[in-house]
Short mmCIF file of C-alpha atoms in Angstrom, two decimals:
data_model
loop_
_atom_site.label_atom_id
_atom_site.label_comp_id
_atom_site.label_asym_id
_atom_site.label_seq_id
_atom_site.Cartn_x
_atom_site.Cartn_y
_atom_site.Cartn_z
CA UNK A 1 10.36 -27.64 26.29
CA UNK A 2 13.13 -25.90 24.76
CA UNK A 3 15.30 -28.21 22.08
CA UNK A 4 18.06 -25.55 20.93
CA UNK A 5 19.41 -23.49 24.33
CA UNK A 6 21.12 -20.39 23.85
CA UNK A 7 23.33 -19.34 26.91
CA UNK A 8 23.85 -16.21 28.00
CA UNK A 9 20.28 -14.70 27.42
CA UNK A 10 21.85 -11.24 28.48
CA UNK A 11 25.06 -10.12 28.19
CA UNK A 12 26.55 -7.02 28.93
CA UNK A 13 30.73 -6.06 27.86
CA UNK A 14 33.26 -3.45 27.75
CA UNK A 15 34.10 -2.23 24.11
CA UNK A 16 36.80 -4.05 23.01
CA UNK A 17 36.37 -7.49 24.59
CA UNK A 18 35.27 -10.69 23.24
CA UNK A 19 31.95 -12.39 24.00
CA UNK A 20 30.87 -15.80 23.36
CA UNK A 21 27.54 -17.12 22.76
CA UNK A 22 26.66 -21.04 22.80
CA UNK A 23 24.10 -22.97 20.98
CA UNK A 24 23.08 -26.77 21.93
CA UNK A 25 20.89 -28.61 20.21
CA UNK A 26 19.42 -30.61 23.51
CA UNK A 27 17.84 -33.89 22.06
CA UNK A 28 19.01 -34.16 18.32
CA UNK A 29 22.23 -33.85 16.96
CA UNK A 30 22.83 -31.01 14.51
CA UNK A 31 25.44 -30.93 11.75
CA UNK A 32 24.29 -27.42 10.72
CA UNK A 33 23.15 -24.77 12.94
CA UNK A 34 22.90 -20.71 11.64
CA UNK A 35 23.31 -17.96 13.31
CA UNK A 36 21.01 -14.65 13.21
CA UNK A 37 21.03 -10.98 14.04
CA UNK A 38 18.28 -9.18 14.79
CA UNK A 39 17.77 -5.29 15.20
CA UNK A 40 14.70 -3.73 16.67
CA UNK A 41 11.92 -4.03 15.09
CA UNK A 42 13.57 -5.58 11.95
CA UNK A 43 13.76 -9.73 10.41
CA UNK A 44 16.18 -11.80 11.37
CA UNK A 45 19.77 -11.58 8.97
CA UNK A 46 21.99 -14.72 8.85
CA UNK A 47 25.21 -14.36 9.58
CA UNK A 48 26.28 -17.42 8.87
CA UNK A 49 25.48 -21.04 8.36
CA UNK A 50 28.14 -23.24 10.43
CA UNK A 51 28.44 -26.86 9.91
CA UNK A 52 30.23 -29.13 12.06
CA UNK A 53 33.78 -29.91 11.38
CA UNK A 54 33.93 -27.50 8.47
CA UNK A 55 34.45 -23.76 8.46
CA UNK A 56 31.32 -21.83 8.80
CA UNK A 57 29.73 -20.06 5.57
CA UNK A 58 29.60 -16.07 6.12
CA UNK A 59 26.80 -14.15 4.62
CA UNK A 60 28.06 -11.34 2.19
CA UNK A 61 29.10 -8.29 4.74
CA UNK A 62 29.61 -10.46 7.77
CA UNK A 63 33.35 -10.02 9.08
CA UNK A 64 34.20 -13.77 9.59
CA UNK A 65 37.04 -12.44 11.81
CA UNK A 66 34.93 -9.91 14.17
CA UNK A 67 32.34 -13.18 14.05
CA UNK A 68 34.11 -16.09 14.84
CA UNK A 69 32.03 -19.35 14.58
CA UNK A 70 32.87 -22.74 15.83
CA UNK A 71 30.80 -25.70 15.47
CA UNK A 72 33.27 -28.47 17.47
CA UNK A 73 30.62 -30.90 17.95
CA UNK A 74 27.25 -32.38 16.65
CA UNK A 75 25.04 -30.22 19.43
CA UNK A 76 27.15 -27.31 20.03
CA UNK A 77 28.11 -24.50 18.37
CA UNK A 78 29.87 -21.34 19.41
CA UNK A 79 29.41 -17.30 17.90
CA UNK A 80 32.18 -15.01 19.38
CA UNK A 81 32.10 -11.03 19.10
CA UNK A 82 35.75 -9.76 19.16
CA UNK A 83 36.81 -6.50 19.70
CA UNK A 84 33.13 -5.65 20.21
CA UNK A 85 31.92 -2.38 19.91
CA UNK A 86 28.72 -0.36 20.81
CA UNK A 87 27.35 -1.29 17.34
CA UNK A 88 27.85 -5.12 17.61
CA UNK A 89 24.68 -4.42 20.50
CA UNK A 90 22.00 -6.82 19.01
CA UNK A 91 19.99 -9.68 19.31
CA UNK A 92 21.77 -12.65 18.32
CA UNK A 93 19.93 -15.86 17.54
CA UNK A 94 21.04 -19.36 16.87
CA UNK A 95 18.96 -22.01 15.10
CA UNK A 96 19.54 -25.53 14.56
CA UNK A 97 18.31 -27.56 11.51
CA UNK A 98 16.83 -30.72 12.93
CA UNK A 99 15.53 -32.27 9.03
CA UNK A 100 15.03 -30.23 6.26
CA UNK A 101 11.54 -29.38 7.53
CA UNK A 102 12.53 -28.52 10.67
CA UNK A 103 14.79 -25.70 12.36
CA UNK A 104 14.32 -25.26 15.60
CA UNK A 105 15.39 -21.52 17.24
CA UNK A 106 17.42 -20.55 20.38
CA UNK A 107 15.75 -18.07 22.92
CA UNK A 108 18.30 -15.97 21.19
CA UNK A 109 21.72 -13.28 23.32
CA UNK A 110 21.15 -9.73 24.08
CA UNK A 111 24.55 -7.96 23.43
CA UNK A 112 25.11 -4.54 25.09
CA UNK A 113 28.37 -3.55 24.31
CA UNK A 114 29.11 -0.24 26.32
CA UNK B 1 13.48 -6.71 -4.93
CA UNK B 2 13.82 -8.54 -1.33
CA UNK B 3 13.33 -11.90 -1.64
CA UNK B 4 10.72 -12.33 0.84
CA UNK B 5 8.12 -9.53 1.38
CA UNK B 6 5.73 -9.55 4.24
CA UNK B 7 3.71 -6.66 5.36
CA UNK B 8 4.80 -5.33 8.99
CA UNK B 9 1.49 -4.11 10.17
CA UNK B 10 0.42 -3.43 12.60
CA UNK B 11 -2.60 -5.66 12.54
CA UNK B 12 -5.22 -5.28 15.24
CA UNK B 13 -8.29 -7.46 15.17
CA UNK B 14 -10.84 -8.41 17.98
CA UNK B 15 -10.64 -11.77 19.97
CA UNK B 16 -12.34 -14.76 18.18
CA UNK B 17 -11.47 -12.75 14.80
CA UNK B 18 -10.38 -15.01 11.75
CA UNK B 19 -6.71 -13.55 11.35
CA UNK B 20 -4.81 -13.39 7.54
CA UNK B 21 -1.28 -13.42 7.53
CA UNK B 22 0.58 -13.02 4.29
CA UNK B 23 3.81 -12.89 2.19
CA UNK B 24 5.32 -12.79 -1.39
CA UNK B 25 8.62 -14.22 -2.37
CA UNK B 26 10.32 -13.97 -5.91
CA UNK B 27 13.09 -16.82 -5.87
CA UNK B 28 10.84 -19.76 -7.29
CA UNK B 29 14.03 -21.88 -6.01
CA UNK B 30 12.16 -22.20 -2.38
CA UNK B 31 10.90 -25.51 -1.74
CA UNK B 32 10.17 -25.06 2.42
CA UNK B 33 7.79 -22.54 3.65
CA UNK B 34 7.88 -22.10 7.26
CA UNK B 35 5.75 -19.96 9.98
CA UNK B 36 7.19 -18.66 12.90
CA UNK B 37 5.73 -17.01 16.13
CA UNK B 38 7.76 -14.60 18.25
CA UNK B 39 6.94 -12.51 21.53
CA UNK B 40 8.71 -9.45 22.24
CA UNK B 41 12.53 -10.58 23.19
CA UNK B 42 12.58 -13.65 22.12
CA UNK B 43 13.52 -16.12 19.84
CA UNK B 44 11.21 -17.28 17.28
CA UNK B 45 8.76 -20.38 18.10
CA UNK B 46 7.97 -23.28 14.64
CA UNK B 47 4.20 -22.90 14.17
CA UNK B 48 3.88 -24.81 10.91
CA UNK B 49 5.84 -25.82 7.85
CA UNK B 50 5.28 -26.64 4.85
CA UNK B 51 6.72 -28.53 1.52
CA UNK B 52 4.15 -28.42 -1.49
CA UNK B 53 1.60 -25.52 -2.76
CA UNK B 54 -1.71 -26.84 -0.90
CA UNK B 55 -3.30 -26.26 2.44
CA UNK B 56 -1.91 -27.63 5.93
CA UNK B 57 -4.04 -27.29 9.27
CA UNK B 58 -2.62 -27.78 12.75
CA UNK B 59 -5.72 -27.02 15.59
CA UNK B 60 -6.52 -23.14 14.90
CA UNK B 61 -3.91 -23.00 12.35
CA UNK B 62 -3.87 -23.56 8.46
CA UNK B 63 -1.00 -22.90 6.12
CA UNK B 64 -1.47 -22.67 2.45
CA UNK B 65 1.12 -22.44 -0.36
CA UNK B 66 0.33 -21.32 -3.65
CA UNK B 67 4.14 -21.73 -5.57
CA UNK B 68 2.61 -20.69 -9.14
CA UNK B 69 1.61 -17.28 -7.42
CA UNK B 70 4.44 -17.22 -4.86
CA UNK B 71 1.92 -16.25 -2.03
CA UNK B 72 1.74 -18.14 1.21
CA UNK B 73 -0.36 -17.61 3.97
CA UNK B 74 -1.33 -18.21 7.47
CA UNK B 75 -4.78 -18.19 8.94
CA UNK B 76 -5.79 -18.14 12.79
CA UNK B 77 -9.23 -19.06 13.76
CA UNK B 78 -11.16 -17.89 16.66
CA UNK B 79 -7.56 -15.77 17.63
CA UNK B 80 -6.63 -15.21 21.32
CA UNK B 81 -5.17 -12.69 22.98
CA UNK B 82 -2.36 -14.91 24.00
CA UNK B 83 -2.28 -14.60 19.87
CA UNK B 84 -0.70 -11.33 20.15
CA UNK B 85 2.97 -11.70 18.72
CA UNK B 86 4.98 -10.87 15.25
CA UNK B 87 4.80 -13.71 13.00
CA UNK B 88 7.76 -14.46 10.82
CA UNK B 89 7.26 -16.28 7.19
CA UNK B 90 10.70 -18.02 6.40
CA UNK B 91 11.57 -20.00 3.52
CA UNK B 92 14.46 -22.17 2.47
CA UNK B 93 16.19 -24.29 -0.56
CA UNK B 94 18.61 -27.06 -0.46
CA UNK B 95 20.99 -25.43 -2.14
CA UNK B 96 21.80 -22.71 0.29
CA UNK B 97 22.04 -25.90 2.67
CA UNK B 98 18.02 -25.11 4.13
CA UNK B 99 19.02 -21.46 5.32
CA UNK B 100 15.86 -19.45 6.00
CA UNK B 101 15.30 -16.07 4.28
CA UNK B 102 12.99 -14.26 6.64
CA UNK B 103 9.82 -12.08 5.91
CA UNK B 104 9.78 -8.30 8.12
CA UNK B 105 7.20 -10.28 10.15
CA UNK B 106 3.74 -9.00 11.05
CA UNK B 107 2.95 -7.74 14.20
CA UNK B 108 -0.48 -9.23 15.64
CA UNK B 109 -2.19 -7.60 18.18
CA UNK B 110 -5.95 -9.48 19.89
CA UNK B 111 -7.50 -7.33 21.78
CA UNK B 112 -10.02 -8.81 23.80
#
């Protein structure tokens, strides 16, 4: 079964609202979980790596305040799209580094922003 | 140069076909080599990881590392349809606190 859950699978928003996506880590505890964006058809781009209790890392041409990232706790943490517009639409996927071997992905958000 | 370079395909081979997945990478800083399976609109699935230039086999699937020649690769035996999916190499470093820098992926397509 699943070990990271990503919640909502599908979301659909009005441009100019906020949308959060969560990210548990269901049977380990997590101090650093990233978070993805995929386009069709392309890789997977980090974002940003968050760590809990600290401020999250952005990648290099990631708005950290369009992105905001909160990791609270050891199994949860949280990507929210503010303002979002019709080019925010994307695949967003969290993962969750169990050891350094292991990183366990989410089932990943669908954004539509319309 | 991207750091990771993985051919996108498509690759189309018949069922019980010996499948050869590949990529490049420049940064000789990566230490973890990773392999990832993902179906069409979702998130990717850990096949196999690996640590050390050498081979690694897990049922039909075998992982090498070669560091000096910054190639990895992953081979399927006897593929399935239920085979068909892009496959993602990822690799990481400590420093960069074990972020993964993702190949394009390959797509894989079994016909049976």
């Amino acid at each position: 079964g699943a070990v990271v859950s990503q919640h909502p699978s599908w979301v659909i928003c009005k441009s100019g609202t906020s949308v959060k996506i969560e990210c548990r880590s269901l049977d380990f505890q997590a101090t650093t979980m990233f978070w993805y964006r995929q386009f069709p058809k392309q890789s997977l781009m980090l974002m940003a790596t968050s760590n809990e209790g600290s401020k999250a890392t952005y990648e290099q041409g990631v708005e950290k305040d369009k992105f905001l990232i909160n990791h609270a706790s050891l199994t949860l943490s949280t990507l929210t799209v503010t303002s979002a517009h019709p080019e925010d639409s994307s695949f967003y996927i969290c993962s969750a580094r169990r050891d350094e071997n292991t990183i366990y992905f989410g089932e990943g958000s669908w954004l539509t922003v319309v | 140069q991207k750091e990771v370079e993985q051919d996108p395909g498509p690759l189309s081979v018949p069922e019980g076909a010996i499948v050869s997945l590949n990529c490049t990478y420049s940064n000789s800083a990566f230490q973890y080599f990773m392999w990832y399976r993902q179906y069409s609109r979702k998130g990717p699935e850990l096949l196999m990881y690996t640590y050390s230039s050498g081979n690694k086999e897990d049922g039909r699937f075998t992982a090498q590392v070669d560091k000096s020649s910054k190639y990895i690769s992953l081979f399927i035996r006897d593929s399935q349809p239920s085979d068909s999916a892009t496959y993602l190499c990822a690799m990481s470093r400590i420093n960069s606190g074990y972020a993964l820098n993702f190949g394009k992926g390959t797509s894989l397509l079994v016909t049976p």
